[in-house]
Amino acid sequence: MGWFTRRKKNITTLTEDKKDSPKGLWHKTPTGKIIESEELKENLFVSTEDDYHVRIGSQEYFDILFDDQNYLELNPQLTSKDPLSFRDTKGYLERIKEAQESSGLNEAVRTATGSIYGLGITVCAMDFAFIGGSMGSAVGEKISRAISHAITHKQPVLIISKSGGARMMEAGLSLMQMAKVQAKLAQLSSAKLPYISLLTDPTFGGITASFAMVGDLIIAEPGALIGFAGQRVIKDTIGKDLPEGFQTAEFLLEKGFIDFICHRKDLKETLHKALSMLMKV
């Protein structure tokens, strides 16, 4: 029947034989703009149509920042245990395994050391793809060890935050990581080594309430959502309407919560200039 076939210039194709376009060739931004995935990658995952910064992970940041994409990953095998024997619909360790398989990551943060235009640096990059970038004991431990490495090798630290907050499956133990990382950053400061915090989309919860907001410089990507609790929770708590876009990087810059906003294409050069100034290189 004509409904199920296509005839044009003596060519007949059964609908069941028609092949769909391969997935992943196009990306649609929240503003509705369409961009080829390859072009998006070449533009550092920033849409050329509307300058929207697509959410990326640790691997992409490492490739963007480190010279010749050359770096040494620190403590790559460190991952979470189940100290509280947490279980709701499934066990915590089962969730960890599923997250590892789906994301290809061992934890919600990766740490590495390398150089930016020849300047040695230690970078901690969080991954939202791993249980929403949530902070558990392993995340706190990996960041703490990375800071210790930076102190030993006299390197500055960059932490790239991308997280929904503390990991509920570890309860109080996850909250303790806030103080743990803060203590290590205090040691970094005592060693007169700078710490730069880069806030990306999204940065929320215990991350915002701790190390994300105490950098010597606090930078954000354009359009990044940054806050402690979600908009609905805040509105229900205070019983008032909230300003438009009050959790965006642009709003926080206007109110003085961050130092400046940096486009991804300028990030490497900006970090090098800032670190050279702070370290008097």
mmCIF file of C-alpha atoms in Angstrom:
data_model
loop_
_atom_site.group_PDB
_atom_site.id
_atom_site.type_symbol
_atom_site.label_atom_id
_atom_site.label_comp_id
_atom_site.label_asym_id
_atom_site.label_seq_id
_atom_site.Cartn_x
_atom_site.Cartn_y
_atom_site.Cartn_z
ATOM 1 C CA MET A 1 0.000 0.000 0.000
ATOM 2 C CA GLY A 2 1.144 3.560 -0.700
ATOM 3 C CA TRP A 3 0.926 4.413 2.976
ATOM 4 C CA PHE A 4 3.808 2.086 3.780
ATOM 5 C CA THR A 5 6.098 2.652 0.795
ATOM 6 C CA ARG A 6 7.882 5.600 -0.719
ATOM 7 C CA ARG A 7 8.000 5.886 -4.521
ATOM 8 C CA LYS A 8 10.185 8.444 -6.268
ATOM 9 C CA LYS A 9 11.928 8.070 -9.612
ATOM 10 C CA ASN A 10 11.197 4.349 -9.722
ATOM 11 C CA ILE A 11 12.659 3.829 -6.243
ATOM 12 C CA THR A 12 10.532 1.983 -3.700
ATOM 13 C CA THR A 13 11.653 1.746 -0.082
ATOM 14 C CA LEU A 14 9.747 -0.170 2.546
ATOM 15 C CA THR A 15 9.276 1.865 5.696
ATOM 16 C CA GLU A 16 10.649 -1.031 7.763
ATOM 17 C CA ASP A 17 13.892 -0.887 5.743
ATOM 18 C CA LYS A 18 14.364 2.837 6.237
ATOM 19 C CA LYS A 19 17.369 3.592 8.444
ATOM 20 C CA ASP A 20 17.222 6.286 11.089
ATOM 21 C CA SER A 21 20.010 8.859 11.374
ATOM 22 C CA PRO A 22 22.738 7.677 13.764
ATOM 23 C CA LYS A 23 22.280 8.973 17.280
ATOM 24 C CA GLY A 24 24.750 11.541 18.595
ATOM 25 C CA LEU A 25 25.321 13.403 15.305
ATOM 26 C CA TRP A 26 23.372 16.451 16.493
ATOM 27 C CA HIS A 27 22.963 18.282 19.772
ATOM 28 C CA LYS A 28 20.004 20.433 20.763
ATOM 29 C CA THR A 29 20.625 23.172 23.316
ATOM 30 C CA PRO A 30 17.981 24.231 25.879
ATOM 31 C CA THR A 31 17.258 27.284 23.716
ATOM 32 C CA GLY A 32 16.330 24.979 20.836
ATOM 33 C CA LYS A 33 19.432 25.548 18.718
ATOM 34 C CA ILE A 34 20.762 22.568 16.750
ATOM 35 C CA ILE A 35 24.488 21.999 16.258
ATOM 36 C CA GLU A 36 26.512 19.122 14.819
ATOM 37 C CA SER A 37 28.215 17.085 17.548
ATOM 38 C CA GLU A 38 31.585 17.222 15.794
ATOM 39 C CA GLU A 39 31.377 20.990 15.481
ATOM 40 C CA LEU A 40 30.342 21.188 19.128
ATOM 41 C CA LYS A 41 33.399 19.194 20.181
ATOM 42 C CA GLU A 42 35.726 21.361 18.084
ATOM 43 C CA ASN A 43 34.245 24.429 19.799
ATOM 44 C CA LEU A 44 34.995 23.025 23.280
ATOM 45 C CA PHE A 45 31.373 21.924 23.692
ATOM 46 C CA VAL A 46 30.030 25.460 23.403
ATOM 47 C CA SER A 47 27.176 26.036 20.954
ATOM 48 C CA THR A 48 28.161 28.383 18.134
ATOM 49 C CA GLU A 49 24.502 29.320 17.720
ATOM 50 C CA ASP A 50 23.771 30.727 21.175
ATOM 51 C CA ASP A 51 27.057 30.358 23.137
ATOM 52 C CA TYR A 52 25.421 27.800 25.436
ATOM 53 C CA HIS A 53 28.021 25.890 27.497
ATOM 54 C CA VAL A 54 27.120 22.209 27.280
ATOM 55 C CA ARG A 55 27.755 20.222 30.446
ATOM 56 C CA ILE A 56 30.994 18.241 30.158
ATOM 57 C CA GLY A 57 32.962 15.895 32.412
ATOM 58 C CA SER A 58 36.449 15.526 33.832
ATOM 59 C CA GLN A 59 37.946 13.989 30.700
ATOM 60 C CA GLU A 60 36.908 16.955 28.556
ATOM 61 C CA TYR A 61 38.273 19.454 31.097
ATOM 62 C CA PHE A 62 41.571 17.586 31.317
ATOM 63 C CA ASP A 63 41.853 17.621 27.527
ATOM 64 C CA ILE A 64 41.080 21.349 27.402
ATOM 65 C CA LEU A 65 43.416 22.433 30.200
ATOM 66 C CA PHE A 66 46.518 20.247 30.277
ATOM 67 C CA ASP A 67 49.351 20.908 27.841
ATOM 68 C CA ASP A 68 49.307 18.394 24.965
ATOM 69 C CA GLN A 69 46.518 16.590 26.863
ATOM 70 C CA ASN A 70 49.296 15.085 28.971
ATOM 71 C CA TYR A 71 48.656 14.467 32.671
ATOM 72 C CA LEU A 72 49.068 11.943 35.480
ATOM 73 C CA GLU A 73 45.849 10.835 37.161
ATOM 74 C CA LEU A 74 46.065 10.547 40.938
ATOM 75 C CA ASN A 75 44.471 7.684 42.912
ATOM 76 C CA PRO A 76 42.295 6.511 39.990
ATOM 77 C CA GLN A 77 41.170 3.294 41.698
ATOM 78 C CA LEU A 78 39.925 4.884 44.913
ATOM 79 C CA THR A 79 36.162 4.370 45.229
ATOM 80 C CA SER A 80 33.362 4.282 47.805
ATOM 81 C CA LYS A 81 32.588 1.521 50.272
ATOM 82 C CA ASP A 82 29.338 1.042 52.180
ATOM 83 C CA PRO A 83 30.116 2.077 55.785
ATOM 84 C CA LEU A 84 26.458 2.487 56.781
ATOM 85 C CA SER A 85 25.060 -0.590 54.962
ATOM 86 C CA PHE A 86 22.631 1.748 53.231
ATOM 87 C CA ARG A 87 19.684 0.239 51.444
ATOM 88 C CA ASP A 88 16.387 1.528 50.092
ATOM 89 C CA THR A 89 15.121 -0.074 46.887
ATOM 90 C CA LYS A 90 18.636 -1.410 46.254
ATOM 91 C CA GLY A 91 21.969 -1.545 48.036
ATOM 92 C CA TYR A 92 24.507 1.285 47.922
ATOM 93 C CA LEU A 93 27.263 -0.886 46.458
ATOM 94 C CA GLU A 94 24.857 -1.937 43.706
ATOM 95 C CA ARG A 95 24.247 1.728 42.902
ATOM 96 C CA ILE A 96 28.004 2.338 42.818
ATOM 97 C CA LYS A 97 28.503 -0.544 40.404
ATOM 98 C CA GLU A 98 25.695 0.675 38.133
ATOM 99 C CA ALA A 99 27.148 4.197 38.124
ATOM 100 C CA GLN A 100 30.587 2.860 37.245
ATOM 101 C CA GLU A 101 29.224 0.816 34.361
ATOM 102 C CA SER A 102 27.030 3.575 32.933
ATOM 103 C CA SER A 103 29.568 6.404 33.284
ATOM 104 C CA GLY A 104 32.870 4.590 32.812
ATOM 105 C CA LEU A 105 34.114 6.337 35.966
ATOM 106 C CA ASN A 106 35.210 4.986 39.336
ATOM 107 C CA GLU A 107 33.952 7.959 41.363
ATOM 108 C CA ALA A 108 32.306 11.360 41.114
ATOM 109 C CA VAL A 109 35.650 13.158 40.957
ATOM 110 C CA ARG A 110 38.911 12.616 39.089
ATOM 111 C CA THR A 111 42.169 14.228 40.159
ATOM 112 C CA ALA A 112 45.251 14.760 38.032
ATOM 113 C CA THR A 113 48.497 16.696 37.827
ATOM 114 C CA GLY A 114 50.043 18.249 34.756
ATOM 115 C CA SER A 115 50.865 21.691 33.405
ATOM 116 C CA ILE A 116 49.059 24.683 31.918
ATOM 117 C CA TYR A 117 51.413 26.521 29.532
ATOM 118 C CA GLY A 118 54.305 25.004 31.442
ATOM 119 C CA LEU A 119 53.001 25.890 34.908
ATOM 120 C CA GLY A 120 52.524 22.802 37.096
ATOM 121 C CA ILE A 121 49.053 22.387 38.585
ATOM 122 C CA THR A 122 46.845 19.855 40.371
ATOM 123 C CA VAL A 123 43.263 19.654 39.101
ATOM 124 C CA CYS A 124 40.204 18.056 40.732
ATOM 125 C CA ALA A 125 37.287 17.742 38.295
ATOM 126 C CA MET A 126 33.871 16.497 39.385
ATOM 127 C CA ASP A 127 31.619 14.376 37.137
ATOM 128 C CA PHE A 128 27.843 14.834 37.269
ATOM 129 C CA ALA A 129 27.398 11.565 35.345
ATOM 130 C CA PHE A 130 28.382 9.632 38.500
ATOM 131 C CA ILE A 131 25.398 9.769 40.893
ATOM 132 C CA GLY A 132 24.888 13.467 40.176
ATOM 133 C CA GLY A 133 28.462 14.350 41.098
ATOM 134 C CA SER A 134 27.525 13.704 44.732
ATOM 135 C CA MET A 135 30.179 13.980 47.429
ATOM 136 C CA GLY A 136 30.855 10.892 49.523
ATOM 137 C CA SER A 137 33.859 9.768 51.545
ATOM 138 C CA ALA A 138 35.826 8.722 48.471
ATOM 139 C CA VAL A 139 35.306 12.118 46.814
ATOM 140 C CA GLY A 140 36.547 13.920 49.924
ATOM 141 C CA GLU A 141 39.516 11.564 50.205
ATOM 142 C CA LYS A 142 40.525 11.958 46.551
ATOM 143 C CA ILE A 143 40.403 15.746 46.752
ATOM 144 C CA SER A 144 42.303 15.735 50.054
ATOM 145 C CA ARG A 145 45.038 13.512 48.634
ATOM 146 C CA ALA A 146 45.258 15.730 45.558
ATOM 147 C CA ILE A 147 45.765 18.800 47.743
ATOM 148 C CA SER A 148 48.480 16.947 49.693
ATOM 149 C CA HIS A 149 50.163 16.146 46.376
ATOM 150 C CA ALA A 150 50.008 19.826 45.418
ATOM 151 C CA ILE A 151 51.591 20.896 48.702
ATOM 152 C CA THR A 152 54.395 18.346 48.315
ATOM 153 C CA HIS A 153 55.140 19.439 44.752
ATOM 154 C CA LYS A 154 54.460 23.145 45.393
ATOM 155 C CA GLN A 155 51.635 23.366 42.885
ATOM 156 C CA PRO A 156 48.435 25.433 42.859
ATOM 157 C CA VAL A 157 45.071 23.660 42.977
ATOM 158 C CA LEU A 158 42.055 24.009 40.697
ATOM 159 C CA ILE A 159 38.778 22.381 41.756
ATOM 160 C CA ILE A 160 36.099 22.181 39.074
ATOM 161 C CA SER A 161 32.776 21.800 40.880
ATOM 162 C CA LYS A 162 29.817 20.053 39.261
ATOM 163 C CA SER A 163 27.580 18.436 41.838
ATOM 164 C CA GLY A 164 24.138 18.101 43.342
ATOM 165 C CA GLY A 165 25.638 18.081 46.847
ATOM 166 C CA ALA A 166 26.428 15.529 49.548
ATOM 167 C CA ARG A 167 25.667 11.856 48.944
ATOM 168 C CA MET A 168 22.671 10.801 51.019
ATOM 169 C CA MET A 169 23.737 7.147 51.104
ATOM 170 C CA GLU A 170 26.634 8.083 53.394
ATOM 171 C CA ALA A 171 24.643 10.512 55.556
ATOM 172 C CA GLY A 172 26.837 12.288 58.117
ATOM 173 C CA LEU A 173 30.012 10.812 56.685
ATOM 174 C CA SER A 174 29.450 12.689 53.434
ATOM 175 C CA LEU A 175 28.908 15.959 55.330
ATOM 176 C CA MET A 176 32.206 15.454 57.151
ATOM 177 C CA GLN A 177 34.004 15.729 53.806
ATOM 178 C CA MET A 178 33.123 19.422 53.737
ATOM 179 C CA ALA A 179 35.293 20.087 56.794
ATOM 180 C CA LYS A 180 37.937 17.605 55.667
ATOM 181 C CA VAL A 181 38.560 19.324 52.338
ATOM 182 C CA GLN A 182 38.409 22.757 53.989
ATOM 183 C CA ALA A 183 41.143 21.686 56.426
ATOM 184 C CA LYS A 184 43.365 20.547 53.550
ATOM 185 C CA LEU A 185 42.783 23.836 51.746
ATOM 186 C CA ALA A 186 43.861 25.658 54.907
ATOM 187 C CA GLN A 187 47.133 23.698 54.736
ATOM 188 C CA LEU A 188 47.479 24.705 51.080
ATOM 189 C CA SER A 189 47.011 28.344 52.073
ATOM 190 C CA SER A 190 49.612 28.006 54.839
ATOM 191 C CA ALA A 191 52.028 26.722 52.196
ATOM 192 C CA LYS A 192 51.299 29.959 50.261
ATOM 193 C CA LEU A 193 49.906 28.078 47.288
ATOM 194 C CA PRO A 194 46.808 29.391 45.493
ATOM 195 C CA TYR A 195 43.468 27.647 45.107
ATOM 196 C CA ILE A 196 41.126 28.540 42.251
ATOM 197 C CA SER A 197 37.503 27.375 42.302
ATOM 198 C CA LEU A 198 35.675 26.929 38.986
ATOM 199 C CA LEU A 199 31.889 26.672 39.319
ATOM 200 C CA THR A 200 30.149 24.849 36.481
ATOM 201 C CA ASP A 201 26.589 23.750 35.832
ATOM 202 C CA PRO A 202 25.301 22.679 38.323
ATOM 203 C CA THR A 203 27.041 23.463 41.624
ATOM 204 C CA PHE A 204 24.711 22.872 44.594
ATOM 205 C CA GLY A 205 24.347 21.647 48.157
ATOM 206 C CA GLY A 206 27.294 20.879 50.402
ATOM 207 C CA ILE A 207 29.755 21.673 47.624
ATOM 208 C CA THR A 208 28.540 25.274 47.452
ATOM 209 C CA ALA A 209 28.447 25.392 51.260
ATOM 210 C CA SER A 210 32.113 24.445 51.517
ATOM 211 C CA PHE A 211 35.120 24.356 49.215
ATOM 212 C CA ALA A 212 33.445 25.732 46.067
ATOM 213 C CA MET A 213 33.088 29.205 47.594
ATOM 214 C CA VAL A 214 36.414 29.696 49.393
ATOM 215 C CA GLY A 215 38.893 29.960 46.516
ATOM 216 C CA ASP A 216 41.475 32.709 46.202
ATOM 217 C CA LEU A 217 39.644 33.258 42.940
ATOM 218 C CA ILE A 218 36.090 32.045 42.289
ATOM 219 C CA ILE A 219 35.291 31.703 38.595
ATOM 220 C CA ALA A 220 32.108 30.484 36.924
ATOM 221 C CA GLU A 221 31.165 29.365 33.441
ATOM 222 C CA PRO A 222 28.486 31.410 31.628
ATOM 223 C CA GLY A 223 24.962 30.386 32.544
ATOM 224 C CA ALA A 224 26.027 27.952 35.270
ATOM 225 C CA LEU A 225 23.394 27.250 37.940
ATOM 226 C CA ILE A 226 24.864 27.753 41.413
ATOM 227 C CA GLY A 227 23.157 27.556 44.786
ATOM 228 C CA PHE A 228 22.529 25.572 47.943
ATOM 229 C CA ALA A 229 18.928 24.367 47.686
ATOM 230 C CA GLY A 230 16.634 24.222 44.675
ATOM 231 C CA GLN A 231 14.385 27.122 43.714
ATOM 232 C CA ARG A 232 11.166 25.374 44.744
ATOM 233 C CA VAL A 233 12.537 24.483 48.202
ATOM 234 C CA ILE A 234 13.652 28.065 48.819
ATOM 235 C CA LYS A 235 10.343 29.520 47.665
ATOM 236 C CA ASP A 236 8.353 27.132 49.864
ATOM 237 C CA THR A 237 10.594 27.970 52.827
ATOM 238 C CA ILE A 238 10.475 31.771 52.654
ATOM 239 C CA GLY A 239 7.031 32.022 51.086
ATOM 240 C CA LYS A 240 8.036 34.686 48.586
ATOM 241 C CA ASP A 241 8.613 34.929 44.863
ATOM 242 C CA LEU A 242 12.256 34.819 43.850
ATOM 243 C CA PRO A 243 14.151 37.076 41.411
ATOM 244 C CA GLU A 244 14.410 35.826 37.843
ATOM 245 C CA GLY A 245 17.592 33.791 37.317
ATOM 246 C CA PHE A 246 18.763 34.299 40.905
ATOM 247 C CA GLN A 247 20.846 31.111 40.823
ATOM 248 C CA THR A 248 22.739 31.848 37.609
ATOM 249 C CA ALA A 249 26.404 32.781 37.453
ATOM 250 C CA GLU A 250 25.461 36.179 36.029
ATOM 251 C CA PHE A 251 23.194 37.014 38.982
ATOM 252 C CA LEU A 252 25.833 35.897 41.514
ATOM 253 C CA LEU A 253 28.464 38.022 39.778
ATOM 254 C CA GLU A 254 26.186 41.056 40.039
ATOM 255 C CA LYS A 255 25.757 40.415 43.781
ATOM 256 C CA GLY A 256 29.470 39.863 44.408
ATOM 257 C CA PHE A 257 29.441 36.118 45.194
ATOM 258 C CA ILE A 258 31.933 35.258 42.444
ATOM 259 C CA ASP A 259 34.909 37.133 41.009
ATOM 260 C CA PHE A 260 34.265 36.777 37.288
ATOM 261 C CA ILE A 261 32.726 34.648 34.549
ATOM 262 C CA CYS A 262 35.029 32.987 32.048
ATOM 263 C CA HIS A 263 34.107 31.599 28.628
ATOM 264 C CA ARG A 264 35.387 28.071 28.132
ATOM 265 C CA LYS A 265 37.556 29.052 25.147
ATOM 266 C CA ASP A 266 39.394 31.537 27.384
ATOM 267 C CA LEU A 267 39.672 29.266 30.423
ATOM 268 C CA LYS A 268 43.185 27.892 29.947
ATOM 269 C CA GLU A 269 44.754 31.258 29.176
ATOM 270 C CA THR A 270 42.868 32.968 32.015
ATOM 271 C CA LEU A 271 43.950 30.342 34.541
ATOM 272 C CA HIS A 272 47.585 30.670 33.435
ATOM 273 C CA LYS A 273 47.507 34.474 33.813
ATOM 274 C CA ALA A 274 45.801 34.286 37.203
ATOM 275 C CA LEU A 275 48.127 31.615 38.572
ATOM 276 C CA SER A 276 51.215 33.386 37.251
ATOM 277 C CA MET A 277 50.098 36.498 39.120
ATOM 278 C CA LEU A 278 49.222 34.673 42.333
ATOM 279 C CA MET A 279 52.455 32.667 42.341
ATOM 280 C CA LYS A 280 54.542 35.615 41.113
ATOM 281 C CA VAL A 281 55.975 33.502 38.287
#
